[in-house]
PDB file of C-alpha atoms in Angstrom:
ATOM      1  CA  MET A   1       0.000   0.000   0.000  1.00 92.00           C
ATOM      2  CA  ALA A   2       2.858   2.391   0.829  1.00 95.00           C
ATOM      3  CA  LEU A   3       4.586   1.724  -2.498  1.00 95.00           C
ATOM      4  CA  LYS A   4       1.305   2.252  -4.340  1.00 93.00           C
ATOM      5  CA  SER A   5       0.755   5.557  -2.565  1.00 94.00           C
ATOM      6  CA  LEU A   6       4.193   6.655  -3.799  1.00 95.00           C
ATOM      7  CA  GLY A   7       3.242   5.694  -7.354  1.00 94.00           C
ATOM      8  CA  LEU A   8       6.103   3.193  -7.623  1.00 94.00           C
ATOM      9  CA  LYS A   9       6.089   0.097  -9.797  1.00 91.00           C
ATOM     10  CA  TYR A  10       7.012  -3.112  -8.019  1.00 93.00           C
ATOM     11  CA  GLU A  11       6.789  -6.886  -8.208  1.00 92.00           C
ATOM     12  CA  HIS A  12       5.318  -8.588  -5.129  1.00 93.00           C
ATOM     13  CA  LEU A  13       7.389 -11.752  -4.679  1.00 92.00           C
ATOM     14  CA  TRP A  14       5.948 -13.279  -1.526  1.00 92.00           C
ATOM     15  CA  ALA A  15       4.003 -12.732   1.671  1.00 94.00           C
ATOM     16  CA  SER A  16       3.066 -14.815   4.707  1.00 94.00           C
ATOM     17  CA  GLU A  17      -0.192 -15.074   6.655  1.00 94.00           C
ATOM     18  CA  LYS A  18      -1.160 -17.922   8.958  1.00 93.00           C
ATOM     19  CA  GLN A  19      -4.803 -17.030   9.722  1.00 95.00           C
ATOM     20  CA  SER A  20      -6.976 -18.327   6.880  1.00 97.00           C
ATOM     21  CA  ALA A  21      -9.530 -15.474   6.762  1.00 98.00           C
ATOM     22  CA  TYR A  22      -6.783 -12.837   6.861  1.00 97.00           C
ATOM     23  CA  ARG A  23      -4.980 -14.709   4.103  1.00 97.00           C
ATOM     24  CA  LYS A  24      -8.106 -14.705   1.910  1.00 98.00           C
ATOM     25  CA  ILE A  25      -8.510 -10.950   2.379  1.00 98.00           C
ATOM     26  CA  PHE A  26      -4.822 -10.399   1.646  1.00 97.00           C
ATOM     27  CA  GLU A  27      -4.927 -12.521  -1.517  1.00 98.00           C
ATOM     28  CA  ALA A  28      -8.063 -10.751  -2.751  1.00 98.00           C
ATOM     29  CA  THR A  29      -6.562  -7.339  -2.013  1.00 97.00           C
ATOM     30  CA  HIS A  30      -3.117  -8.189  -3.446  1.00 96.00           C
ATOM     31  CA  PRO A  31      -3.793 -10.531  -6.391  1.00 97.00           C
ATOM     32  CA  ASP A  32      -0.397  -9.615  -7.833  1.00 95.00           C
ATOM     33  CA  CYS A  33       1.486 -11.315  -4.974  1.00 95.00           C
ATOM     34  CA  ALA A  34       3.219 -14.339  -6.512  1.00 93.00           C
ATOM     35  CA  VAL A  35       3.240 -16.561  -3.415  1.00 93.00           C
ATOM     36  CA  VAL A  36       1.407 -16.310  -0.100  1.00 95.00           C
ATOM     37  CA  PHE A  37       2.903 -18.713   2.426  1.00 94.00           C
ATOM     38  CA  HIS A  38       0.654 -20.129   5.134  1.00 94.00           C
ATOM     39  CA  ASP A  39       3.350 -19.964   7.808  1.00 91.00           C
ATOM     40  CA  MET A  40       6.470 -17.807   7.821  1.00 87.00           C
ATOM     41  CA  THR A  41       8.261 -20.324  10.043  1.00 87.00           C
ATOM     42  CA  SER A  42       8.096 -23.014   7.347  1.00 88.00           C
ATOM     43  CA  ARG A  43       8.837 -21.088   4.154  1.00 86.00           C
ATOM     44  CA  PRO A  44      11.041 -23.053   1.715  1.00 83.00           C
ATOM     45  CA  THR A  45      14.456 -21.438   1.442  1.00 77.00           C
ATOM     46  CA  GLU A  46      14.454 -21.827  -2.355  1.00 79.00           C
ATOM     47  CA  ALA A  47      11.779 -19.125  -2.697  1.00 74.00           C
ATOM     48  CA  LEU A  48      13.871 -16.734  -0.629  1.00 76.00           C
ATOM     49  CA  GLU A  49      17.034 -17.586  -2.568  1.00 78.00           C
ATOM     50  CA  MET A  50      15.276 -16.776  -5.853  1.00 74.00           C
ATOM     51  CA  ALA A  51      14.664 -13.239  -4.627  1.00 71.00           C
ATOM     52  CA  ARG A  52      18.378 -12.834  -3.911  1.00 69.00           C
ATOM     53  CA  LYS A  53      19.239 -13.565  -7.538  1.00 67.00           C
ATOM     54  CA  ARG A  54      17.384 -10.490  -8.852  1.00 65.00           C
ATOM     55  CA  GLN A  55      20.520  -8.377  -9.042  1.00 65.00           C
ATOM     56  CA  ASN A  56      19.078  -5.678 -11.320  1.00 73.00           C
ATOM     57  CA  GLN A  57      16.235  -4.739  -8.954  1.00 83.00           C
ATOM     58  CA  LEU A  58      16.079  -3.147  -5.540  1.00 91.00           C
ATOM     59  CA  LEU A  59      14.862  -5.832  -3.151  1.00 93.00           C
ATOM     60  CA  LEU A  60      12.714  -4.670  -0.244  1.00 95.00           C
ATOM     61  CA  TYR A  61      11.634  -6.825   2.692  1.00 95.00           C
ATOM     62  CA  CYS A  62       9.042  -5.713   5.272  1.00 96.00           C
ATOM     63  CA  ALA A  63       7.943  -7.761   8.248  1.00 93.00           C
ATOM     64  CA  GLY A  64       6.275  -7.607  11.609  1.00 85.00           C
ATOM     65  CA  TRP A  65       5.783 -10.385  14.122  1.00 77.00           C
ATOM     66  CA  PRO A  66       3.298 -10.782  16.984  1.00 63.00           C
ATOM     67  CA  CYS A  67       3.625  -7.958  19.500  1.00 54.00           C
ATOM     68  CA  GLN A  68       1.772  -9.685  22.363  1.00 60.00           C
ATOM     69  CA  PRO A  69       4.958 -11.186  23.903  1.00 53.00           C
ATOM     70  CA  TYR A  70       6.309  -7.653  24.453  1.00 53.00           C
ATOM     71  CA  SER A  71       3.244  -5.408  24.730  1.00 55.00           C
ATOM     72  CA  GLY A  72       2.255  -3.840  28.044  1.00 55.00           C
ATOM     73  CA  ALA A  73      -1.297  -4.930  27.247  1.00 55.00           C
ATOM     74  CA  GLY A  74      -0.183  -8.571  27.298  1.00 52.00           C
ATOM     75  CA  LEU A  75       1.668 -10.848  29.717  1.00 49.00           C
ATOM     76  CA  GLN A  76       5.100  -9.706  28.446  1.00 50.00           C
ATOM     77  CA  GLN A  77       6.539 -13.220  28.474  1.00 46.00           C
ATOM     78  CA  GLY A  78       9.014 -12.417  25.706  1.00 46.00           C
ATOM     79  CA  GLU A  79      10.837 -15.473  24.385  1.00 54.00           C
ATOM     80  CA  ALA A  80       8.785 -17.722  26.681  1.00 46.00           C
ATOM     81  CA  ASP A  81       5.733 -16.872  24.551  1.00 48.00           C
ATOM     82  CA  ALA A  82       5.432 -19.169  21.523  1.00 50.00           C
ATOM     83  CA  ARG A  83       4.277 -16.185  19.468  1.00 52.00           C
ATOM     84  CA  SER A  84       7.802 -14.728  19.644  1.00 59.00           C
ATOM     85  CA  LYS A  85       9.266 -17.466  17.454  1.00 72.00           C
ATOM     86  CA  PRO A  86       8.446 -15.871  14.054  1.00 80.00           C
ATOM     87  CA  VAL A  87      11.122 -13.221  14.663  1.00 85.00           C
ATOM     88  CA  TRP A  88      13.754 -15.842  13.896  1.00 85.00           C
ATOM     89  CA  ALA A  89      12.002 -16.764  10.645  1.00 88.00           C
ATOM     90  CA  VAL A  90      12.128 -13.064   9.730  1.00 90.00           C
ATOM     91  CA  LEU A  91      15.866 -12.894  10.412  1.00 91.00           C
ATOM     92  CA  LEU A  92      16.465 -16.120   8.465  1.00 90.00           C
ATOM     93  CA  ALA A  93      14.648 -14.658   5.451  1.00 91.00           C
ATOM     94  CA  ILE A  94      16.906 -11.601   5.573  1.00 94.00           C
ATOM     95  CA  GLU A  95      20.015 -13.778   5.868  1.00 93.00           C
ATOM     96  CA  ILE A  96      18.979 -15.834   2.815  1.00 92.00           C
ATOM     97  CA  ALA A  97      17.528 -13.151   0.527  1.00 91.00           C
ATOM     98  CA  ARG A  98      19.937 -10.310   1.474  1.00 93.00           C
ATOM     99  CA  PRO A  99      17.472  -7.529   0.549  1.00 94.00           C
ATOM    100  CA  ASP A 100      18.738  -4.024  -0.158  1.00 95.00           C
ATOM    101  CA  LEU A 101      16.301  -2.532   2.339  1.00 97.00           C
ATOM    102  CA  VAL A 102      14.676  -4.105   5.390  1.00 98.00           C
ATOM    103  CA  LEU A 103      11.844  -2.569   7.413  1.00 98.00           C
ATOM    104  CA  LEU A 104      10.775  -4.335  10.605  1.00 96.00           C
ATOM    105  CA  GLU A 105       8.048  -3.180  12.998  1.00 94.00           C
ATOM    106  CA  ASN A 106       6.949  -4.013  16.532  1.00 87.00           C
ATOM    107  CA  VAL A 107       5.890  -2.376  19.795  1.00 87.00           C
ATOM    108  CA  PRO A 108       8.435  -0.073  21.501  1.00 85.00           C
ATOM    109  CA  PRO A 109       9.005  -2.330  24.567  1.00 83.00           C
ATOM    110  CA  PHE A 110      10.590  -4.889  22.243  1.00 80.00           C
ATOM    111  CA  ILE A 111      13.634  -2.656  21.959  1.00 80.00           C
ATOM    112  CA  GLU A 112      13.231  -0.190  24.837  1.00 75.00           C
ATOM    113  CA  SER A 113      12.359  -2.435  27.780  1.00 68.00           C
ATOM    114  CA  GLY A 114      15.157  -3.911  29.852  1.00 66.00           C
ATOM    115  CA  LYS A 115      13.025  -7.023  30.145  1.00 70.00           C
ATOM    116  CA  PHE A 116      13.560  -7.823  26.455  1.00 69.00           C
ATOM    117  CA  ARG A 117      17.036  -6.339  26.038  1.00 73.00           C
ATOM    118  CA  LYS A 118      18.603  -9.745  25.425  1.00 79.00           C
ATOM    119  CA  ILE A 119      16.371 -10.748  22.507  1.00 79.00           C
ATOM    120  CA  ALA A 120      16.404  -7.234  21.034  1.00 83.00           C
ATOM    121  CA  LYS A 121      20.213  -7.147  21.168  1.00 86.00           C
ATOM    122  CA  GLU A 122      20.403 -10.601  19.602  1.00 86.00           C
ATOM    123  CA  CYS A 123      18.167  -9.449  16.730  1.00 88.00           C
ATOM    124  CA  ILE A 124      20.104  -6.242  16.091  1.00 90.00           C
ATOM    125  CA  ASP A 125      23.448  -8.042  16.388  1.00 92.00           C
ATOM    126  CA  PHE A 126      22.244 -10.721  13.971  1.00 92.00           C
ATOM    127  CA  LEU A 127      21.204  -8.100  11.415  1.00 95.00           C
ATOM    128  CA  MET A 128      24.562  -6.357  11.727  1.00 96.00           C
ATOM    129  CA  SER A 129      26.448  -9.645  11.319  1.00 96.00           C
ATOM    130  CA  ILE A 130      24.780 -10.709   8.053  1.00 96.00           C
ATOM    131  CA  GLY A 131      27.270 -10.768   5.202  1.00 95.00           C
ATOM    132  CA  ASN A 132      30.111  -9.890   7.582  1.00 96.00           C
ATOM    133  CA  GLY A 133      28.596  -6.528   8.356  1.00 96.00           C
ATOM    134  CA  ALA A 134      26.811  -5.863   5.063  1.00 97.00           C
ATOM    135  CA  TYR A 135      24.093  -3.741   6.690  1.00 98.00           C
ATOM    136  CA  TYR A 136      23.762  -0.455   8.453  1.00 97.00           C
ATOM    137  CA  VAL A 137      21.052  -0.863  11.088  1.00 97.00           C
ATOM    138  CA  ASP A 138      19.108   1.936  12.740  1.00 97.00           C
ATOM    139  CA  TRP A 139      15.860   2.142  14.684  1.00 96.00           C
ATOM    140  CA  GLN A 140      13.416   4.785  15.815  1.00 97.00           C
ATOM    141  CA  VAL A 141      10.136   4.868  17.731  1.00 97.00           C
ATOM    142  CA  LEU A 142       7.511   6.786  15.747  1.00 98.00           C
ATOM    143  CA  ASP A 143       3.880   7.469  16.609  1.00 98.00           C
ATOM    144  CA  ALA A 144       1.378   7.429  13.756  1.00 98.00           C
ATOM    145  CA  TYR A 145      -0.381  10.441  15.283  1.00 98.00           C
ATOM    146  CA  THR A 146       2.752  12.602  15.232  1.00 98.00           C
ATOM    147  CA  HIS A 147       4.547  11.111  12.217  1.00 98.00           C
ATOM    148  CA  GLY A 148       1.799   9.656  10.017  1.00 98.00           C
ATOM    149  CA  GLY A 149      -0.700  12.469   9.715  1.00 97.00           C
ATOM    150  CA  VAL A 150      -3.537  10.203  10.840  1.00 98.00           C
ATOM    151  CA  PRO A 151      -6.026  10.613  13.732  1.00 98.00           C
ATOM    152  CA  ALA A 152      -4.834   7.586  15.682  1.00 98.00           C
ATOM    153  CA  SER A 153      -2.033   7.010  18.150  1.00 97.00           C
ATOM    154  CA  ARG A 154       0.176   4.058  17.279  1.00 95.00           C
ATOM    155  CA  SER A 155       3.649   4.103  18.755  1.00 95.00           C
ATOM    156  CA  ARG A 156       5.879   1.529  17.080  1.00 95.00           C
ATOM    157  CA  VAL A 157       9.575   0.832  16.767  1.00 94.00           C
ATOM    158  CA  TYR A 158      10.754   0.747  13.156  1.00 97.00           C
ATOM    159  CA  ILE A 159      14.030  -1.046  12.486  1.00 97.00           C
ATOM    160  CA  ILE A 160      15.703  -0.173   9.190  1.00 98.00           C
ATOM    161  CA  ALA A 161      18.582  -2.156   7.696  1.00 98.00           C
ATOM    162  CA  THR A 162      20.225  -0.890   4.501  1.00 98.00           C
ATOM    163  CA  ARG A 163      22.861  -2.619   2.409  1.00 97.00           C
ATOM    164  CA  LYS A 164      26.093  -0.653   2.652  1.00 97.00           C
ATOM    165  CA  ASP A 165      26.972  -1.351  -0.973  1.00 95.00           C
ATOM    166  CA  ARG A 166      23.728   0.295  -2.145  1.00 95.00           C
ATOM    167  CA  ILE A 167      23.857   3.500  -0.103  1.00 97.00           C
ATOM    168  CA  VAL A 168      24.604   6.592  -2.194  1.00 97.00           C
ATOM    169  CA  LYS A 169      23.758   9.322   0.321  1.00 97.00           C
ATOM    170  CA  PRO A 170      22.592   9.794   3.932  1.00 97.00           C
ATOM    171  CA  TRP A 171      18.945   9.765   4.931  1.00 98.00           C
ATOM    172  CA  GLN A 172      16.978  11.149   7.873  1.00 98.00           C
ATOM    173  CA  TRP A 173      14.019   9.784   9.811  1.00 98.00           C
ATOM    174  CA  PRO A 174      10.685  11.538   9.193  1.00 98.00           C
ATOM    175  CA  THR A 175       9.986  14.543  11.410  1.00 98.00           C
ATOM    176  CA  PRO A 176       6.655  15.276  13.156  1.00 98.00           C
ATOM    177  CA  ILE A 177       3.730  16.583  11.113  1.00 98.00           C
ATOM    178  CA  PRO A 178       0.256  17.807  12.159  1.00 98.00           C
ATOM    179  CA  ALA A 179      -2.509  15.234  12.461  1.00 97.00           C
ATOM    180  CA  PRO A 180      -6.078  15.863  11.270  1.00 97.00           C
ATOM    181  CA  GLY A 181      -9.053  15.354  13.550  1.00 98.00           C
ATOM    182  CA  LEU A 182     -10.906  12.056  13.495  1.00 98.00           C
ATOM    183  CA  THR A 183     -14.185  13.745  12.547  1.00 98.00           C
ATOM    184  CA  GLN A 184     -12.786  14.267   9.026  1.00 96.00           C
ATOM    185  CA  PHE A 185     -12.538  10.486   8.624  1.00 97.00           C
ATOM    186  CA  LEU A 186     -15.971   9.526   9.919  1.00 98.00           C
ATOM    187  CA  GLU A 187     -18.861   8.610   7.672  1.00 96.00           C
ATOM    188  CA  PRO A 188     -22.245  10.317   8.040  1.00 93.00           C
ATOM    189  CA  ARG A 189     -24.908   8.369   9.901  1.00 91.00           C
ATOM    190  CA  ALA A 190     -28.627   8.381   9.319  1.00 88.00           C
ATOM    191  CA  ALA A 191     -30.645  10.148  11.993  1.00 82.00           C
ATOM    192  CA  THR A 192     -30.398   8.134  15.208  1.00 84.00           C
ATOM    193  CA  SER A 193     -33.570   7.535  17.192  1.00 86.00           C
ATOM    194  CA  VAL A 194     -33.824   6.884  20.917  1.00 89.00           C
ATOM    195  CA  ALA A 195     -34.787   3.316  20.059  1.00 91.00           C
ATOM    196  CA  ASP A 196     -31.613   2.914  17.950  1.00 89.00           C
ATOM    197  CA  VAL A 197     -29.377   4.068  20.790  1.00 90.00           C
ATOM    198  CA  LYS A 198     -31.252   1.938  23.321  1.00 91.00           C
ATOM    199  CA  GLY A 199     -30.746  -1.092  21.102  1.00 92.00           C
ATOM    200  CA  ARG A 200     -27.007  -0.450  20.864  1.00 93.00           C
ATOM    201  CA  LEU A 201     -26.697   0.014  24.618  1.00 93.00           C
ATOM    202  CA  ASP A 202     -28.801  -3.069  25.309  1.00 92.00           C
ATOM    203  CA  GLY A 203     -26.411  -5.003  23.089  1.00 91.00           C
ATOM    204  CA  MET A 204     -23.370  -4.011  25.164  1.00 95.00           C
ATOM    205  CA  ASN A 205     -21.908  -6.360  27.732  1.00 96.00           C
ATOM    206  CA  ILE A 206     -21.112  -5.362  31.316  1.00 96.00           C
ATOM    207  CA  THR A 207     -17.531  -4.377  30.438  1.00 96.00           C
ATOM    208  CA  GLY A 208     -18.712  -2.056  27.685  1.00 97.00           C
ATOM    209  CA  LEU A 209     -21.327  -0.398  29.878  1.00 97.00           C
ATOM    210  CA  ARG A 210     -18.814   0.026  32.708  1.00 97.00           C
ATOM    211  CA  ASN A 211     -16.298   1.670  30.385  1.00 97.00           C
ATOM    212  CA  LEU A 212     -18.912   3.949  28.846  1.00 97.00           C
ATOM    213  CA  ASP A 213     -20.229   5.018  32.249  1.00 97.00           C
ATOM    214  CA  ALA A 214     -16.721   5.747  33.546  1.00 97.00           C
ATOM    215  CA  ALA A 215     -15.866   7.651  30.358  1.00 98.00           C
ATOM    216  CA  MET A 216     -18.938   9.869  30.562  1.00 97.00           C
ATOM    217  CA  ARG A 217     -17.942  10.817  34.110  1.00 97.00           C
ATOM    218  CA  LEU A 218     -14.301  11.379  33.132  1.00 98.00           C
ATOM    219  CA  ILE A 219     -14.866  13.571  30.055  1.00 98.00           C
ATOM    220  CA  PRO A 220     -16.186  16.724  31.806  1.00 98.00           C
ATOM    221  CA  LYS A 221     -13.351  16.516  34.338  1.00 97.00           C
ATOM    222  CA  LYS A 222     -10.535  16.018  31.832  1.00 98.00           C
ATOM    223  CA  TRP A 223     -11.956  18.156  29.018  1.00 98.00           C
ATOM    224  CA  PRO A 224     -13.937  20.971  30.694  1.00 98.00           C
ATOM    225  CA  GLY A 225     -16.142  22.803  28.234  1.00 97.00           C
ATOM    226  CA  LYS A 226     -16.410  19.810  25.910  1.00 98.00           C
ATOM    227  CA  ASP A 227     -19.668  17.942  25.428  1.00 97.00           C
ATOM    228  CA  ALA A 228     -19.608  14.200  24.756  1.00 97.00           C
ATOM    229  CA  ALA A 229     -22.950  14.473  22.970  1.00 95.00           C
ATOM    230  CA  ARG A 230     -21.575  17.070  20.559  1.00 97.00           C
ATOM    231  CA  ASP A 231     -17.808  16.553  20.418  1.00 98.00           C
ATOM    232  CA  CYS A 232     -15.961  13.509  19.101  1.00 98.00           C
ATOM    233  CA  PHE A 233     -14.732  11.356  21.968  1.00 99.00           C
ATOM    234  CA  VAL A 234     -13.696   7.735  21.484  1.00 99.00           C
ATOM    235  CA  VAL A 235     -14.272   5.230  24.285  1.00 98.00           C
ATOM    236  CA  ASP A 236     -12.658   1.792  24.281  1.00 98.00           C
ATOM    237  CA  LEU A 237     -15.523  -0.446  25.364  1.00 97.00           C
ATOM    238  CA  LYS A 238     -13.251  -3.438  25.946  1.00 96.00           C
ATOM    239  CA  ASN A 239     -10.692  -1.946  28.331  1.00 93.00           C
ATOM    240  CA  SER A 240     -10.217  -4.085  31.420  1.00 90.00           C
ATOM    241  CA  GLU A 241     -11.126  -2.657  34.810  1.00 89.00           C
ATOM    242  CA  GLN A 242      -7.504  -2.698  36.001  1.00 86.00           C
ATOM    243  CA  PHE A 243      -6.563  -0.151  33.319  1.00 86.00           C
ATOM    244  CA  GLY A 244      -9.597   2.073  33.834  1.00 89.00           C
ATOM    245  CA  PRO A 245     -11.468   3.900  31.037  1.00 94.00           C
ATOM    246  CA  GLN A 246      -9.588   4.636  27.809  1.00 96.00           C
ATOM    247  CA  VAL A 247     -10.916   7.858  26.287  1.00 98.00           C
ATOM    248  CA  SER A 248      -9.439  10.053  23.553  1.00 98.00           C
ATOM    249  CA  TYR A 249     -10.608  13.286  21.963  1.00 99.00           C
ATOM    250  CA  ASP A 250     -11.016  13.502  18.169  1.00 98.00           C
ATOM    251  CA  LYS A 251      -8.655  10.600  17.561  1.00 98.00           C
ATOM    252  CA  PHE A 252      -8.389   6.884  18.144  1.00 98.00           C
ATOM    253  CA  SER A 253      -6.100   5.557  20.831  1.00 95.00           C
ATOM    254  CA  THR A 254      -3.925   2.683  19.675  1.00 93.00           C
ATOM    255  CA  ILE A 255      -6.027   0.416  17.463  1.00 95.00           C
ATOM    256  CA  THR A 256      -5.519  -3.200  18.504  1.00 93.00           C
ATOM    257  CA  LYS A 257      -6.669  -6.498  17.048  1.00 93.00           C
ATOM    258  CA  SER A 258      -8.969  -7.360  19.950  1.00 93.00           C
ATOM    259  CA  HIS A 259     -10.419  -3.873  20.597  1.00 95.00           C
ATOM    260  CA  ALA A 260     -10.761  -2.389  17.082  1.00 96.00           C
ATOM    261  CA  GLY A 261     -14.428  -3.360  16.797  1.00 96.00           C
ATOM    262  CA  ASP A 262     -15.379  -1.823  20.144  1.00 97.00           C
ATOM    263  CA  LEU A 263     -14.491   1.853  19.769  1.00 98.00           C
ATOM    264  CA  TRP A 264     -17.506   3.981  20.730  1.00 98.00           C
ATOM    265  CA  LEU A 265     -17.995   7.422  19.179  1.00 98.00           C
ATOM    266  CA  THR A 266     -19.856   9.461  21.794  1.00 98.00           C
ATOM    267  CA  HIS A 267     -21.231  12.162  19.493  1.00 97.00           C
ATOM    268  CA  LEU A 268     -22.580   9.581  17.030  1.00 96.00           C
ATOM    269  CA  GLN A 269     -23.629   7.119  19.739  1.00 95.00           C
ATOM    270  CA  ASP A 270     -22.281   4.329  17.599  1.00 96.00           C
ATOM    271  CA  ARG A 271     -19.262   2.087  17.215  1.00 96.00           C
ATOM    272  CA  ALA A 272     -16.590   3.062  14.692  1.00 98.00           C
ATOM    273  CA  ARG A 273     -17.049   1.246  11.385  1.00 97.00           C
ATOM    274  CA  PRO A 274     -14.356  -0.956   9.798  1.00 97.00           C
ATOM    275  CA  SER A 275     -13.865   1.627   7.032  1.00 97.00           C
ATOM    276  CA  GLU A 276     -13.216   4.342   9.638  1.00 98.00           C
ATOM    277  CA  VAL A 277     -10.737   2.233  11.577  1.00 98.00           C
ATOM    278  CA  LEU A 278      -8.951   1.287   8.355  1.00 97.00           C
ATOM    279  CA  ALA A 279      -8.833   4.944   7.276  1.00 97.00           C
ATOM    280  CA  ALA A 280      -7.100   5.842  10.539  1.00 97.00           C
ATOM    281  CA  GLN A 281      -4.398   3.343   9.579  1.00 97.00           C
ATOM    282  CA  GLY A 282      -4.076   4.879   6.120  1.00 96.00           C
ATOM    283  CA  PHE A 283      -6.136   2.327   4.174  1.00 95.00           C
ATOM    284  CA  GLN A 284      -8.943   3.229   1.814  1.00 90.00           C
ATOM    285  CA  ARG A 285     -11.828   0.814   2.351  1.00 86.00           C
ATOM    286  CA  SER A 286     -12.295   0.554  -1.412  1.00 90.00           C
ATOM    287  CA  SER A 287      -8.767  -0.850  -1.737  1.00 93.00           C
ATOM    288  CA  VAL A 288      -9.435  -3.731   0.680  1.00 96.00           C
ATOM    289  CA  ARG A 289     -11.330  -6.696  -0.747  1.00 95.00           C
ATOM    290  CA  THR A 290     -13.532  -8.876   1.475  1.00 96.00           C
ATOM    291  CA  PRO A 291     -14.156 -12.299  -0.120  1.00 96.00           C
ATOM    292  CA  ALA A 292     -16.983 -14.634   0.840  1.00 95.00           C
ATOM    293  CA  GLY A 293     -16.645 -16.061   4.318  1.00 95.00           C
ATOM    294  CA  CYS A 294     -14.757 -13.029   5.635  1.00 97.00           C
ATOM    295  CA  THR A 295     -16.484 -10.522   7.883  1.00 97.00           C
ATOM    296  CA  ASP A 296     -16.178  -7.083   9.438  1.00 96.00           C
ATOM    297  CA  LYS A 297     -14.675  -8.801  12.483  1.00 97.00           C
ATOM    298  CA  HIS A 298     -11.732  -9.915  10.363  1.00 97.00           C
ATOM    299  CA  LEU A 299     -11.296  -6.402   8.950  1.00 97.00           C
ATOM    300  CA  TYR A 300     -11.238  -4.908  12.452  1.00 97.00           C
ATOM    301  CA  GLU A 301      -8.644  -7.457  13.554  1.00 96.00           C
ATOM    302  CA  MET A 302      -6.433  -6.913  10.522  1.00 96.00           C
ATOM    303  CA  ALA A 303      -6.615  -3.145  11.002  1.00 96.00           C
ATOM    304  CA  GLY A 304      -5.414  -3.684  14.556  1.00 94.00           C
ATOM    305  CA  ASN A 305      -2.480  -5.778  13.328  1.00 93.00           C
ATOM    306  CA  ALA A 306      -1.514  -3.595  10.373  1.00 95.00           C
ATOM    307  CA  PHE A 307       1.391  -1.231   9.811  1.00 95.00           C
ATOM    308  CA  CYS A 308       0.344   2.414   9.596  1.00 97.00           C
ATOM    309  CA  VAL A 309       0.583   3.052   5.851  1.00 98.00           C
ATOM    310  CA  PRO A 310       1.444   6.794   5.963  1.00 98.00           C
ATOM    311  CA  VAL A 311       4.321   6.220   8.417  1.00 98.00           C
ATOM    312  CA  VAL A 312       5.816   3.507   6.206  1.00 98.00           C
ATOM    313  CA  THR A 313       5.286   5.722   3.159  1.00 98.00           C
ATOM    314  CA  ARG A 314       7.256   8.549   4.777  1.00 98.00           C
ATOM    315  CA  ILE A 315      10.068   6.157   5.732  1.00 98.00           C
ATOM    316  CA  PHE A 316      10.285   4.834   2.168  1.00 98.00           C
ATOM    317  CA  ARG A 317      10.269   8.378   0.811  1.00 98.00           C
ATOM    318  CA  ALA A 318      13.288   9.115   2.993  1.00 98.00           C
ATOM    319  CA  VAL A 319      15.256   5.892   2.523  1.00 98.00           C
ATOM    320  CA  LEU A 320      14.751   4.863  -1.113  1.00 98.00           C
ATOM    321  CA  PRO A 321      16.588   7.868  -2.629  1.00 97.00           C
ATOM    322  CA  ALA A 322      19.493   7.105  -0.270  1.00 98.00           C
ATOM    323  CA  LEU A 323      19.729   3.714  -1.998  1.00 97.00           C
ATOM    324  CA  GLY A 324      19.802   5.314  -5.430  1.00 94.00           C
ATOM    325  CA  TYR A 325      16.156   4.601  -6.175  1.00 90.00           C
ATOM    326  CA  PRO A 326      14.602   7.574  -8.003  1.00 82.00           C
ATOM    327  CA  MET A 327      11.423   9.042  -6.533  1.00 79.00           C
TER     328      MET A 327
END
């Protein structure tokens, strides 16, 4: 999506997605992808070696792996969590294919927390050792709200590795830019009746009602002069009681896989739609295909797992010219 937004021509060599519904959506949305592996931990090395042989093209590799082992919202079990294992498949792919540019993404604690310093250091050291030091490696924590120009917070660490033999000039990380308000991204609703709102509230579980009640009491204290019935506040209906209410003004808080479908817009008295959540990640709903058997639930979850497209676009815009790729 980022390459398309830059208007660049490319050949999509491979991708990996284990969850079957996500894979169907990916394949429908990216029909030009030559191979979609069902598991990144069991990709045949021959496919990766073929990519390495394309000497006349700039080879780009992007990857993320499950963030739950490192996220503050999870148990933070690190390497003890089975979901951390794909990181080694990612590093193996880089070792085999030797791409000119690597972009990796995960939550900031992966690289900033002392708890995970060992695995983070091992990953960075491994990248720097490939090809006897063939790569420059740098990383930066960027928030989509401050660096992506989107109305959603999403703080992520981006690790960039560039082949030393391809670098023609220095590059700089993107600098902060203003973010628009969420209201610009929301779709108009038909007139909402009392019965409509009652039906939505009746359909909420106890956790949702507790969060909404706490949020409505918090808003006038934290944002004096604002009116939840008129102004755009977003309430996470799924937040656990130990964390308290999660409320943001005219933007989404971090969109996650498990909470993306439960973001309540106070002024519309409605949940955010999949198209609105996707837009806050930089995706146009019209560009995402939903084949038979796939639902809005899957779209919400994928939006919560996705890279923020505008942040990646800005990184590519900065790095590609440094590798001699014309923009």
